[in-house]
PDB file of C-alpha atoms in Angstrom:
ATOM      1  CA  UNK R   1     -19.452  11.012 -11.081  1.00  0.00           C
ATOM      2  CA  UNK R   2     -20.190   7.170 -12.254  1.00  0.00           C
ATOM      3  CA  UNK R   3     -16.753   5.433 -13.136  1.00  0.00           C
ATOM      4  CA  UNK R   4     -16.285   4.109 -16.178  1.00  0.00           C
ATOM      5  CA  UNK R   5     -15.971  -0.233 -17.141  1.00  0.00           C
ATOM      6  CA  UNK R   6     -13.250  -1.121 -19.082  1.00  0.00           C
ATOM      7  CA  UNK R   7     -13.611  -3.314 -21.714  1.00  0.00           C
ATOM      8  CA  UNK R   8     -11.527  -5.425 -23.072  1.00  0.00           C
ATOM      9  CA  UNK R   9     -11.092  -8.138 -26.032  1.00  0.00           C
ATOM     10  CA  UNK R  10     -10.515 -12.131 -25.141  1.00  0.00           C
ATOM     11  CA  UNK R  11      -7.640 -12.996 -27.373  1.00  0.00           C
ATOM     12  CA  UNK R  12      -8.912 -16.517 -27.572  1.00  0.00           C
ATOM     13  CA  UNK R  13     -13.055 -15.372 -28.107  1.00  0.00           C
ATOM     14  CA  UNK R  14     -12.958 -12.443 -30.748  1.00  0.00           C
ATOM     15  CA  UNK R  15     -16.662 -12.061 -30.569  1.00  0.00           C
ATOM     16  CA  UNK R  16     -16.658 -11.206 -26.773  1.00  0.00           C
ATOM     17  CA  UNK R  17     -15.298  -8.662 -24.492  1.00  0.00           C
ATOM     18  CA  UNK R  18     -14.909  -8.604 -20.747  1.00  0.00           C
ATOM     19  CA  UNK R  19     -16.078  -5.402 -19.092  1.00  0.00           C
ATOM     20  CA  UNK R  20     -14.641  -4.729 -15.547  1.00  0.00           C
ATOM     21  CA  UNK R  21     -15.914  -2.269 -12.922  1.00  0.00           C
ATOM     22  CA  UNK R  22     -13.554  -1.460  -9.838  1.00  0.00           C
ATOM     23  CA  UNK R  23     -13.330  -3.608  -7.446  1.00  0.00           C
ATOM     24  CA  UNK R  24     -16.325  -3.600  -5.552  1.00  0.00           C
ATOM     25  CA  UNK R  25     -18.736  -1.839  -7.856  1.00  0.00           C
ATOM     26  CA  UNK R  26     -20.993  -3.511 -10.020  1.00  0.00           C
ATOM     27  CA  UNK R  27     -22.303  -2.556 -13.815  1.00  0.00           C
ATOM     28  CA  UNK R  28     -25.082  -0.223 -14.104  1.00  0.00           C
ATOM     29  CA  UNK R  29     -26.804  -2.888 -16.659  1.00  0.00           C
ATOM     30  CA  UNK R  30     -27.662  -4.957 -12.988  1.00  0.00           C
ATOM     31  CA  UNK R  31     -25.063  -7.537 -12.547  1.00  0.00           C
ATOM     32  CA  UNK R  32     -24.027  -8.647  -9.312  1.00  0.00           C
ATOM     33  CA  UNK R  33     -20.551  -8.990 -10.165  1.00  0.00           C
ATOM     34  CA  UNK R  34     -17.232  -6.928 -10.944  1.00  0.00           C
ATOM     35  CA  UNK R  35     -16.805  -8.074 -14.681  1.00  0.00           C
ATOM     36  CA  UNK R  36     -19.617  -9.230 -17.310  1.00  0.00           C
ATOM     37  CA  UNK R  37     -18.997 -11.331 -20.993  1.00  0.00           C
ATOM     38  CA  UNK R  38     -21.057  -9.423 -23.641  1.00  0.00           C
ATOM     39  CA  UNK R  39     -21.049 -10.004 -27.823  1.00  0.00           C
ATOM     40  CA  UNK R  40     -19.122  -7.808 -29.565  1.00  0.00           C
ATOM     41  CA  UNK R  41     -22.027  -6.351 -31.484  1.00  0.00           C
ATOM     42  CA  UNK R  42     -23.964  -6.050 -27.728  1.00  0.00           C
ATOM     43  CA  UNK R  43     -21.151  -3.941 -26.322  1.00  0.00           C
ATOM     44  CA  UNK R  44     -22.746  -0.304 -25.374  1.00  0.00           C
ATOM     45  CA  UNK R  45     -19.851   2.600 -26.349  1.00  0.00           C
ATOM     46  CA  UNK R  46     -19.863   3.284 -22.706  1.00  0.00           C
ATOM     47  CA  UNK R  47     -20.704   1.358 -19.762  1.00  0.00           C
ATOM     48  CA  UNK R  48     -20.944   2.824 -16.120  1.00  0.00           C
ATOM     49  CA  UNK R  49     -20.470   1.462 -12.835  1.00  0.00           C
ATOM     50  CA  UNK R  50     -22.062   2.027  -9.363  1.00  0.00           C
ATOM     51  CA  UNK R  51     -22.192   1.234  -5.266  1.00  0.00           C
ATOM     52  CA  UNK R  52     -18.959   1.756  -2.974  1.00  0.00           C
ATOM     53  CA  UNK R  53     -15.358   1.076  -4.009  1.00  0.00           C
ATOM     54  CA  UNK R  54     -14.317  -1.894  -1.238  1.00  0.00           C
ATOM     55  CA  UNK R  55      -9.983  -1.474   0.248  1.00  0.00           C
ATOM     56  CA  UNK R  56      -7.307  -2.839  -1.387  1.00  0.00           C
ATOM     57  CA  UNK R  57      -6.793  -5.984   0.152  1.00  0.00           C
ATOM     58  CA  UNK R  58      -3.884  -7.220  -0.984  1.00  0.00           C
ATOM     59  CA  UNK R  59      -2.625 -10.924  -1.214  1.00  0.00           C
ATOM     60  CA  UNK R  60       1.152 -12.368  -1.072  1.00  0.00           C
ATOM     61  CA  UNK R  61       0.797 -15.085  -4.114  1.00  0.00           C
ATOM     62  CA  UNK R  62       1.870 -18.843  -2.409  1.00  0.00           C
ATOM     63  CA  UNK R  63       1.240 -21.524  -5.374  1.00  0.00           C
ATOM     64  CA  UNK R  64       0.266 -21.824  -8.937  1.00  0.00           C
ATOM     65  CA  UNK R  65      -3.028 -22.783  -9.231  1.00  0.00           C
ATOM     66  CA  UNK R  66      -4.376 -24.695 -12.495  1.00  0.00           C
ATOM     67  CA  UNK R  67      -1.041 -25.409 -13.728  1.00  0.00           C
ATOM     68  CA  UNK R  68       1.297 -27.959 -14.819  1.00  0.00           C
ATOM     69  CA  UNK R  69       4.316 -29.479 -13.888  1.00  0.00           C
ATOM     70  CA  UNK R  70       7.360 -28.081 -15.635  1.00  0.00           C
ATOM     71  CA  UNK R  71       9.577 -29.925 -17.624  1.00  0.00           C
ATOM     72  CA  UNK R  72      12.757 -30.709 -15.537  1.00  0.00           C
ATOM     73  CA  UNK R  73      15.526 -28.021 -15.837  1.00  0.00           C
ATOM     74  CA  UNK R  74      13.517 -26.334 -18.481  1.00  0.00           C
ATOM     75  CA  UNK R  75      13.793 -23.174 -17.140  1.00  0.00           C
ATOM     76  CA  UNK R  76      18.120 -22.641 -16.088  1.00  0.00           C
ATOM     77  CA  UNK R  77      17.504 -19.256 -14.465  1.00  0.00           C
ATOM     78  CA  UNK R  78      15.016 -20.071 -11.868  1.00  0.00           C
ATOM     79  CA  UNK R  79      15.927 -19.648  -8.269  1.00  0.00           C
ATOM     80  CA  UNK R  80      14.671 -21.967  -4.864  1.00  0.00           C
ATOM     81  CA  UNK R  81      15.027 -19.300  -2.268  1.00  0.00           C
ATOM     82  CA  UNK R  82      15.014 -20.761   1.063  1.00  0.00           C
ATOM     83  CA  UNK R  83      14.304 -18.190   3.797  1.00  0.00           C
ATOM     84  CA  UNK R  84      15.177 -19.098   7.235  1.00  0.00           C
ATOM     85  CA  UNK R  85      12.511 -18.489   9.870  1.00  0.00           C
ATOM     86  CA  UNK R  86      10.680 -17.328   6.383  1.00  0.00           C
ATOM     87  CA  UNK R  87       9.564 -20.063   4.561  1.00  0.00           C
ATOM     88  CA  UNK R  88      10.587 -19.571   0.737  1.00  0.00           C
ATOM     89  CA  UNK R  89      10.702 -17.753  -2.280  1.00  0.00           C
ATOM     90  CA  UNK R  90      11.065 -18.030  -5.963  1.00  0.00           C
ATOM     91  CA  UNK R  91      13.767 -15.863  -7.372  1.00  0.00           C
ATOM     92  CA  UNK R  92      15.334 -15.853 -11.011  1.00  0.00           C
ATOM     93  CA  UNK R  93      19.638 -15.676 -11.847  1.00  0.00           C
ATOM     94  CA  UNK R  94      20.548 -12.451 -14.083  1.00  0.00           C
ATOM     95  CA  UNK R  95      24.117 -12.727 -13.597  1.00  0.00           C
ATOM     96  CA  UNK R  96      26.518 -15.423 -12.284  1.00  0.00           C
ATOM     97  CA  UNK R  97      26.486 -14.017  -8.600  1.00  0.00           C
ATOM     98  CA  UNK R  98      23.165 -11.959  -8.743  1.00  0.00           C
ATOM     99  CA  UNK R  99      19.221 -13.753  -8.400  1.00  0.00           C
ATOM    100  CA  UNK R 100      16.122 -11.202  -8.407  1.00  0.00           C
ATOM    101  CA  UNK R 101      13.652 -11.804  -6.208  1.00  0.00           C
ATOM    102  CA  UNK R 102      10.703  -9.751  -4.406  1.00  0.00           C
ATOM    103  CA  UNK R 103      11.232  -7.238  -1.786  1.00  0.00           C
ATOM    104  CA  UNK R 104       8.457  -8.832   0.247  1.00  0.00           C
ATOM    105  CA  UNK R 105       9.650 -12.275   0.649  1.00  0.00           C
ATOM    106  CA  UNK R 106      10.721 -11.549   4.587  1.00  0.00           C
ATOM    107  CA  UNK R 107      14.663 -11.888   3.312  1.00  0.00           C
ATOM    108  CA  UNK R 108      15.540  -9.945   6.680  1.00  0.00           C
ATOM    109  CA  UNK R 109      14.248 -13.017   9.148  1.00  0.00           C
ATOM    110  CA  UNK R 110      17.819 -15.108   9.057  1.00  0.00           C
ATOM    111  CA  UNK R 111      20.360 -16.811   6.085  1.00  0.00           C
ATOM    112  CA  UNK R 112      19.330 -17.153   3.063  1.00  0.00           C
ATOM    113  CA  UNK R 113      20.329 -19.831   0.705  1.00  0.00           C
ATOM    114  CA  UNK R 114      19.806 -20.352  -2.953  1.00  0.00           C
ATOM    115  CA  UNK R 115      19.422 -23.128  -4.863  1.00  0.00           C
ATOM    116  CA  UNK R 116      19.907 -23.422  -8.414  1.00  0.00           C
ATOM    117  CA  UNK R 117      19.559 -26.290 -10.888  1.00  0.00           C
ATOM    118  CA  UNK R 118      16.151 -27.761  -8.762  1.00  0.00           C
ATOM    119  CA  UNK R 119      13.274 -29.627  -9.800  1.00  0.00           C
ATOM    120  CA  UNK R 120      11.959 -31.251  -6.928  1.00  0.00           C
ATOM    121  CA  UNK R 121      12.935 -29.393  -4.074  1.00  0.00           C
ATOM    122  CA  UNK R 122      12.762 -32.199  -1.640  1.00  0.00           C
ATOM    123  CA  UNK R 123      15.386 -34.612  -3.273  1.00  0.00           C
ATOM    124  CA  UNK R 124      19.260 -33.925  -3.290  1.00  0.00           C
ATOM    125  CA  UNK R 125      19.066 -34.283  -7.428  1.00  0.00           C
ATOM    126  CA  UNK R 126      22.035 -34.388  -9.052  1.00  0.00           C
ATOM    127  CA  UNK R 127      23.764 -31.154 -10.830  1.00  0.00           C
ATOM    128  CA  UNK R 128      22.365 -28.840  -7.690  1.00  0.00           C
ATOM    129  CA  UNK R 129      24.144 -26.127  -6.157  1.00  0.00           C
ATOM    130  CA  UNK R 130      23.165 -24.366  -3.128  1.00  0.00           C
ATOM    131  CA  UNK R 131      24.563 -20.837  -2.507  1.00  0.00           C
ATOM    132  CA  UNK R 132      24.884 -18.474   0.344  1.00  0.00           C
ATOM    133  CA  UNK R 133      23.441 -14.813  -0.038  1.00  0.00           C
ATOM    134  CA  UNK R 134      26.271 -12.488   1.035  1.00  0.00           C
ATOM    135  CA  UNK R 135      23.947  -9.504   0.378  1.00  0.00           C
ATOM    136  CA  UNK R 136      20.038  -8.247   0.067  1.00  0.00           C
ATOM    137  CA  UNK R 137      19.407  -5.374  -1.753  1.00  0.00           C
ATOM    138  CA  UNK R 138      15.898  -4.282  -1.451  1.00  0.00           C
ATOM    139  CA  UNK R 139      14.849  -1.306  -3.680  1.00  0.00           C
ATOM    140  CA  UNK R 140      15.126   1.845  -1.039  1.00  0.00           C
ATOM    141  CA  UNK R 141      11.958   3.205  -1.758  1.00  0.00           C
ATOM    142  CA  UNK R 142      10.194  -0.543  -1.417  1.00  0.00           C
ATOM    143  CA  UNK R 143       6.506  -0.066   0.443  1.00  0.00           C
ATOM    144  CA  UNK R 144       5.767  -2.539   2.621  1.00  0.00           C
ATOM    145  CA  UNK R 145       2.225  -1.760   2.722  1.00  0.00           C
ATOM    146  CA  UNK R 146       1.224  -1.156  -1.326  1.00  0.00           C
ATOM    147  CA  UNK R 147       4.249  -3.382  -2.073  1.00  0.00           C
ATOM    148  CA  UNK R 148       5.477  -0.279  -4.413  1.00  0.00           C
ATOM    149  CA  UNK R 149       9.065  -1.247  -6.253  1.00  0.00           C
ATOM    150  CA  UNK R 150       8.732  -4.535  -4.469  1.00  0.00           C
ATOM    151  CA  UNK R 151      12.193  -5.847  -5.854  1.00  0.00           C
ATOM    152  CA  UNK R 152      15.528  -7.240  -4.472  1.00  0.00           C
ATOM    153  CA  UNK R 153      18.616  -8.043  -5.570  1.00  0.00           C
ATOM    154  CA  UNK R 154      20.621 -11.235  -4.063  1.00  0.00           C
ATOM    155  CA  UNK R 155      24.531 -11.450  -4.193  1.00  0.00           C
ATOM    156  CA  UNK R 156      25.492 -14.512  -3.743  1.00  0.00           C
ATOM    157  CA  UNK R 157      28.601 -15.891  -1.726  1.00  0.00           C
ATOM    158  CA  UNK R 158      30.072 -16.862  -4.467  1.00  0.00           C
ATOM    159  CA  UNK R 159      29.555 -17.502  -8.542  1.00  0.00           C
ATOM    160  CA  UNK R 160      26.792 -20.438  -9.664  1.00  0.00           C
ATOM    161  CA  UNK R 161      28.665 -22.930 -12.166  1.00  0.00           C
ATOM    162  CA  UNK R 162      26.614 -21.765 -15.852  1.00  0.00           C
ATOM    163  CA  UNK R 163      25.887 -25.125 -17.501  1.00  0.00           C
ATOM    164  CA  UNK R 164      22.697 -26.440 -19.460  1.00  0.00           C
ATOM    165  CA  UNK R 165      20.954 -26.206 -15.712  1.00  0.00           C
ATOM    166  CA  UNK R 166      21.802 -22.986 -14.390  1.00  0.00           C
ATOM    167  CA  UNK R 167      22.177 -20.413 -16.849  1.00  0.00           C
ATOM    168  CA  UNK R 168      20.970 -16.503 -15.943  1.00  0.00           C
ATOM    169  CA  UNK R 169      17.516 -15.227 -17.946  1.00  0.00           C
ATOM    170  CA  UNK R 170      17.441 -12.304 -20.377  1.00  0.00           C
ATOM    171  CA  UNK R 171      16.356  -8.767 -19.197  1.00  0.00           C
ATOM    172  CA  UNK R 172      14.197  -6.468 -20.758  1.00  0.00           C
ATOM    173  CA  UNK R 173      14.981  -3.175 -22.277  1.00  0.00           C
ATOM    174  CA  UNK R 174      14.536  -0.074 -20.109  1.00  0.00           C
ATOM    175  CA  UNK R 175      10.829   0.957 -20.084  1.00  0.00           C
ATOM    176  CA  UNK R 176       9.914  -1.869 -22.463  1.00  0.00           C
ATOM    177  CA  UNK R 177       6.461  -2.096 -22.893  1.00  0.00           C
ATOM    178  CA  UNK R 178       4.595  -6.106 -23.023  1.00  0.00           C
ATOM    179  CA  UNK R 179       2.296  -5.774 -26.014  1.00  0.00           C
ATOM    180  CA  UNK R 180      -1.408  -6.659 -23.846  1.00  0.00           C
ATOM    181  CA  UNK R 181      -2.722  -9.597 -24.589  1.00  0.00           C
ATOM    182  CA  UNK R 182       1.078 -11.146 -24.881  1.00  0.00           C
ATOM    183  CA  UNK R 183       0.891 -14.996 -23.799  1.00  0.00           C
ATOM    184  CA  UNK R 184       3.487 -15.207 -20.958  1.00  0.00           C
ATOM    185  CA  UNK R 185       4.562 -17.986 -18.432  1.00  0.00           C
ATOM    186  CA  UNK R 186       5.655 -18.329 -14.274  1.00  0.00           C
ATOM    187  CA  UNK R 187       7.046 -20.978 -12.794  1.00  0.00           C
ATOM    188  CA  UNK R 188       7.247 -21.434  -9.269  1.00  0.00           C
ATOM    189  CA  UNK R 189       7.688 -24.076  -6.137  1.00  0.00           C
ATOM    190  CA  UNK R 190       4.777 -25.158  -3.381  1.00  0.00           C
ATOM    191  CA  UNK R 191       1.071 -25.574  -3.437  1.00  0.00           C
ATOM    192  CA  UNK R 192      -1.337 -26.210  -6.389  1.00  0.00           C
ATOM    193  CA  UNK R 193      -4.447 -25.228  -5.113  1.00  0.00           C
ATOM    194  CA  UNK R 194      -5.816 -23.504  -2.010  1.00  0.00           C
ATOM    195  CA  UNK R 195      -6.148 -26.561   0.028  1.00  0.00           C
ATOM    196  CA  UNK R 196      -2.569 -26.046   2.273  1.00  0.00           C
ATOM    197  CA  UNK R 197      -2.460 -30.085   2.316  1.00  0.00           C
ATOM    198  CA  UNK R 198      -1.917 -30.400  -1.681  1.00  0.00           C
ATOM    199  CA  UNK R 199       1.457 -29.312  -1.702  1.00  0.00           C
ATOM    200  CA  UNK R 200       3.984 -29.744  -4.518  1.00  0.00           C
ATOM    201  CA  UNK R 201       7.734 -29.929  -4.244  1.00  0.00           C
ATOM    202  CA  UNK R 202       8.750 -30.701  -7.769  1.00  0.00           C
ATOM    203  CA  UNK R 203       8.495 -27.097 -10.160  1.00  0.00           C
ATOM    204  CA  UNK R 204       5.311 -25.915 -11.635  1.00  0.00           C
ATOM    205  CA  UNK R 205       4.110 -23.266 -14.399  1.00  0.00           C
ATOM    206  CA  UNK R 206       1.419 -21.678 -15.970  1.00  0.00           C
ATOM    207  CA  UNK R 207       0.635 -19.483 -18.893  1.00  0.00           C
ATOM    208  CA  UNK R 208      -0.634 -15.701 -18.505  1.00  0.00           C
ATOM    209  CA  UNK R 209      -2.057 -13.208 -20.603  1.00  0.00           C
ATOM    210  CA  UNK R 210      -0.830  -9.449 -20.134  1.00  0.00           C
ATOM    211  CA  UNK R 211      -3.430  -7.331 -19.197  1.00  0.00           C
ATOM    212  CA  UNK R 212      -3.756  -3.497 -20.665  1.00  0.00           C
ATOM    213  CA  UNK R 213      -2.403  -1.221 -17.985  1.00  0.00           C
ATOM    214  CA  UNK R 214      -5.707   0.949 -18.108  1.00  0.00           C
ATOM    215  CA  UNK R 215      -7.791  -2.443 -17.253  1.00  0.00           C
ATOM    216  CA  UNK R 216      -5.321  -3.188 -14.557  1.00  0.00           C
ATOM    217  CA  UNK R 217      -5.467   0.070 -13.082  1.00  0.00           C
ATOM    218  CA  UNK R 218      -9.468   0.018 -12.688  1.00  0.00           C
ATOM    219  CA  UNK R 219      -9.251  -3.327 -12.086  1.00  0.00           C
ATOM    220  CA  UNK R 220      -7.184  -2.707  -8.766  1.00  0.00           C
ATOM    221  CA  UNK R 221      -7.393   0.881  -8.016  1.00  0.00           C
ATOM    222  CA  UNK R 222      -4.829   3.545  -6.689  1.00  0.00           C
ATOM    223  CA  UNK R 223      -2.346   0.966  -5.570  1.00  0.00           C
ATOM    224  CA  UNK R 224      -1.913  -0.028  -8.997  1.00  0.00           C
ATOM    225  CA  UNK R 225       0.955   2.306 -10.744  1.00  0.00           C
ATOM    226  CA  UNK R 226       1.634   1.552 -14.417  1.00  0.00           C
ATOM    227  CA  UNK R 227       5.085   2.706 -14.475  1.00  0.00           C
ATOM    228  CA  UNK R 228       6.412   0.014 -12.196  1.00  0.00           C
ATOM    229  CA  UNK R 229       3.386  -2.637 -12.658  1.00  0.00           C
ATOM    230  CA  UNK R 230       2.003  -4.926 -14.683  1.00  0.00           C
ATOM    231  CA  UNK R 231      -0.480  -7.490 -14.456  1.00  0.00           C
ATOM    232  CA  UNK R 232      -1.782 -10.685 -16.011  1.00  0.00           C
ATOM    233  CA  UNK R 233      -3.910 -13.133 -15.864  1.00  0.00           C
ATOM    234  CA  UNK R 234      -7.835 -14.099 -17.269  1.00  0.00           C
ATOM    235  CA  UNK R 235     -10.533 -13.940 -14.757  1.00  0.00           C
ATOM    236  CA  UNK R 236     -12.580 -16.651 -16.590  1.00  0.00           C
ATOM    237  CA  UNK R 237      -9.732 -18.907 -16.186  1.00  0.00           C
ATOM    238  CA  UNK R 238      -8.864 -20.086 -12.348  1.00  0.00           C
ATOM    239  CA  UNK R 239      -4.544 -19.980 -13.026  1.00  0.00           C
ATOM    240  CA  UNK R 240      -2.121 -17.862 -11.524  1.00  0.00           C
ATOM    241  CA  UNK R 241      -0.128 -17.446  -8.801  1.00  0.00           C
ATOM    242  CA  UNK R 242      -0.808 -17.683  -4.690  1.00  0.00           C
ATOM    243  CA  UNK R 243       2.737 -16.743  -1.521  1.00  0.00           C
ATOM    244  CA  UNK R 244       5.364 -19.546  -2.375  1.00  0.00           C
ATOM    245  CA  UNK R 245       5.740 -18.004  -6.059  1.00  0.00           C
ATOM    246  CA  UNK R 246       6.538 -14.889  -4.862  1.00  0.00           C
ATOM    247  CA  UNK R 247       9.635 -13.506  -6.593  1.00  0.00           C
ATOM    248  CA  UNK R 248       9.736 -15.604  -9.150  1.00  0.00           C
ATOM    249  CA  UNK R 249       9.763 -14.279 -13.117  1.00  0.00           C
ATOM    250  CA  UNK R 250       6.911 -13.552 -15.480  1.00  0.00           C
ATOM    251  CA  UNK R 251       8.892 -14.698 -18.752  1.00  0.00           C
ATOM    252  CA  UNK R 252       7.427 -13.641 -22.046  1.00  0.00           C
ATOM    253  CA  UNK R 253       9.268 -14.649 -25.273  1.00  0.00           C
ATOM    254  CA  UNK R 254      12.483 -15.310 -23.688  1.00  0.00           C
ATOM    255  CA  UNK R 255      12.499 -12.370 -21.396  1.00  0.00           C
ATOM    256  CA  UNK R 256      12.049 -11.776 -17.837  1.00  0.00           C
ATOM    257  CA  UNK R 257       9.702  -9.050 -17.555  1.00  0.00           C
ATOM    258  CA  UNK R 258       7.913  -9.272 -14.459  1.00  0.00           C
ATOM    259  CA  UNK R 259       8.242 -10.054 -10.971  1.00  0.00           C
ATOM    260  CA  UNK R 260       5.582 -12.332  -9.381  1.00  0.00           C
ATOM    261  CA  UNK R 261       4.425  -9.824  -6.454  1.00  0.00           C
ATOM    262  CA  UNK R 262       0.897  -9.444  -5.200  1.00  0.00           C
ATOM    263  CA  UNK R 263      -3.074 -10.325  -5.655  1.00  0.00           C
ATOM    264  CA  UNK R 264      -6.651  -9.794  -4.400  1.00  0.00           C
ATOM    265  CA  UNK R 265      -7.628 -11.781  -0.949  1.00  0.00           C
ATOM    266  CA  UNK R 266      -9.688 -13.795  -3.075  1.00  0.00           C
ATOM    267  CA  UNK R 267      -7.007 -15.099  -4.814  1.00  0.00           C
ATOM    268  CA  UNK R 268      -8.644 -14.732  -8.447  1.00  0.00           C
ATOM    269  CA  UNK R 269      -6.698 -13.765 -11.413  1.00  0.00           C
ATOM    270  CA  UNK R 270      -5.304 -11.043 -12.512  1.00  0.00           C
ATOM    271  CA  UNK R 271      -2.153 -10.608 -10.593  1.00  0.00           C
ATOM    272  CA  UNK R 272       0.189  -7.950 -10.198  1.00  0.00           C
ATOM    273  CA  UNK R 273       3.500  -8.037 -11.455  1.00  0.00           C
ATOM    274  CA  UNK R 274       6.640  -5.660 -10.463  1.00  0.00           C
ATOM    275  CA  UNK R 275       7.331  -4.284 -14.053  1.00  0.00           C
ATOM    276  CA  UNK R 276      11.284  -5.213 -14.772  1.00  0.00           C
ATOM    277  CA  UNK R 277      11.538  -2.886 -17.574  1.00  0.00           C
ATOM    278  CA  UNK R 278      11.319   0.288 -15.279  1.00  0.00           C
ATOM    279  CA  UNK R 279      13.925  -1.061 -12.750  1.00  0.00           C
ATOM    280  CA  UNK R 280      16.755  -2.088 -15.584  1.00  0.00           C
ATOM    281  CA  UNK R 281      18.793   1.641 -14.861  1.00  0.00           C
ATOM    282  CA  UNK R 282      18.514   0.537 -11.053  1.00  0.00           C
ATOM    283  CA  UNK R 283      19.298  -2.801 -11.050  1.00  0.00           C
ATOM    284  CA  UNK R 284      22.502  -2.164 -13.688  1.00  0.00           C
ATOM    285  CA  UNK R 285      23.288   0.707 -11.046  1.00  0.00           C
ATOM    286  CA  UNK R 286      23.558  -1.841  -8.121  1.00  0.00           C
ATOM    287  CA  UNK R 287      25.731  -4.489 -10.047  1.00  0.00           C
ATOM    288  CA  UNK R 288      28.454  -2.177 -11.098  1.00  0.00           C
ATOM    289  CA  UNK R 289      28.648  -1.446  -7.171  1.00  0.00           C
ATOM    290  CA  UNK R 290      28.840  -5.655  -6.517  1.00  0.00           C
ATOM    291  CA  UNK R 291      32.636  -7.132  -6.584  1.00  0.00           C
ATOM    292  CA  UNK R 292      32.381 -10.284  -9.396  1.00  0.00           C
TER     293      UNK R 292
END
């Protein structure tokens, strides 16, 4: 049986549409390529796909790429996790002693330390406070290899100070739905493009749209599970996310929603995000178990 494009709407171009194939199939109409920009009035009721379905190969997101720098202490909540013999993470503060962060981020190599209150990583800037984890909490049914429920909880040694700098993000309803098409923002520490040498230690962000789950699930295939997923992103547009973001938050209005997680090899948008929403009864599970 042919598989079916999915088509979707450009919030920003009403007249055209983007229709995506799986990954590694092209359009039946001839293109050479996994999506294709048609007129509205052009758009068939049904387009098909054909050729082989390529393996997920899946991508741990390191930089933001086509962003901007963020304005300094803009965003309270947001977490520098320093890994030892693991590099670094992004993470985000939902309670005094408690930062999210991905499962993936290698948090069982040695100590980690948080840092709250940072702008430019490099530079011992004033108002900074730098926290020991006491715990990891990885989510027990976390998949190493599809990065399923690819979340983590951090307790920290002891409480951040809340000021204007550090102050913890909102979360989201359980199973809260992101309206597609909903303009969202991540923020996150390291390089700007994928040249390792252009490296950036002060924060950066970019802004997302939310993809519809049934475009995300074509888009990326069987690994892709709507309940616990979301992604984001516009494949016209080179921004998103690379491995140094990982962890980080995917705010929209206000909200933490998503957790920056995993791409494609090729590093083109969209990403995947772990859905917050489905882990709220979880995560409120493991804090009543955490001394304050």
């Amino acid at each position: 049986m042919t598989p079916v494009a999915v088509c979707s709407r450009h919030s920003s171009l009403r007249a055209a549409v983007t229709c995506v194939c799986p990954r590694g199939a092209i359009l039946v109409a001839g293109q050479s390529q996994t999506h294709l920009e048609l007129g509205i009035d052009l758009l068939p009721p049904v387009l098909g796909c054909s050729g082989a379905f390529l393996p997920l190969n899946i991508s741990l997101p390191e930089e933001i790429i086509g962003g901007w720098e963020a304005q300094p202490h803009s965003r309270p909540y947001m977490a520098f996790v320093k890994i030892e013999k693991g590099g670094h993470c992004g993470g985000f503060l939902i309670r005094k002693d408690v930062v999210v962060t991905a499962a993936h981020c290698n948090c069982n190599l040695g100590t980690i330390t948080v840092v709250l209150a940072a702008h430019n990583v490099s530079r011992q800037e004033p108002g900074r406070q730098e926290i020991w984890v006491r715990r990891r909490i990885p989510h027990p049914e976390y998949n190493d290899e599809t990065l399923g429920n690819d979340i983590m909880l951090l307790q920290l040694e002891s409480p951040a100070q809340v000021n204007d700098w550090v102050r913890p993000i909102k979360l989201p309803k359980a199973r809260q739905k992101v309206k597609p098409g909903t303009r969202c923002s991540v923020a996150g520490w390291g390089l700007t493009s994928s040249d390792p040498e252009k490296t950036s230690d002060v924060l950066m962000e970019v802004e997302l749209p939310v993809k519809e789950d049934e475009f995300c699930r074509l888009y990326f295939g069987r690994e892709y599970n709507y309940k616990s997923m979301l992604c984001a992103g516009d494949m016209r547009v080179p921004e998103g996310t690379l491995e140094g973001d990982s962890g980080g938050p995917l705010v929209c209005d206000g909200v933490a929603q998503g957790i920056v997680s995993w791409d494609f090899k090729d590093q083109s948008p969209p990403e995947v995000y772990t859905r917050l929403s489905h882990f709220i009864p979880w995560i409120k599970k493991m804090m009543k178990k955490l001394p304050h």
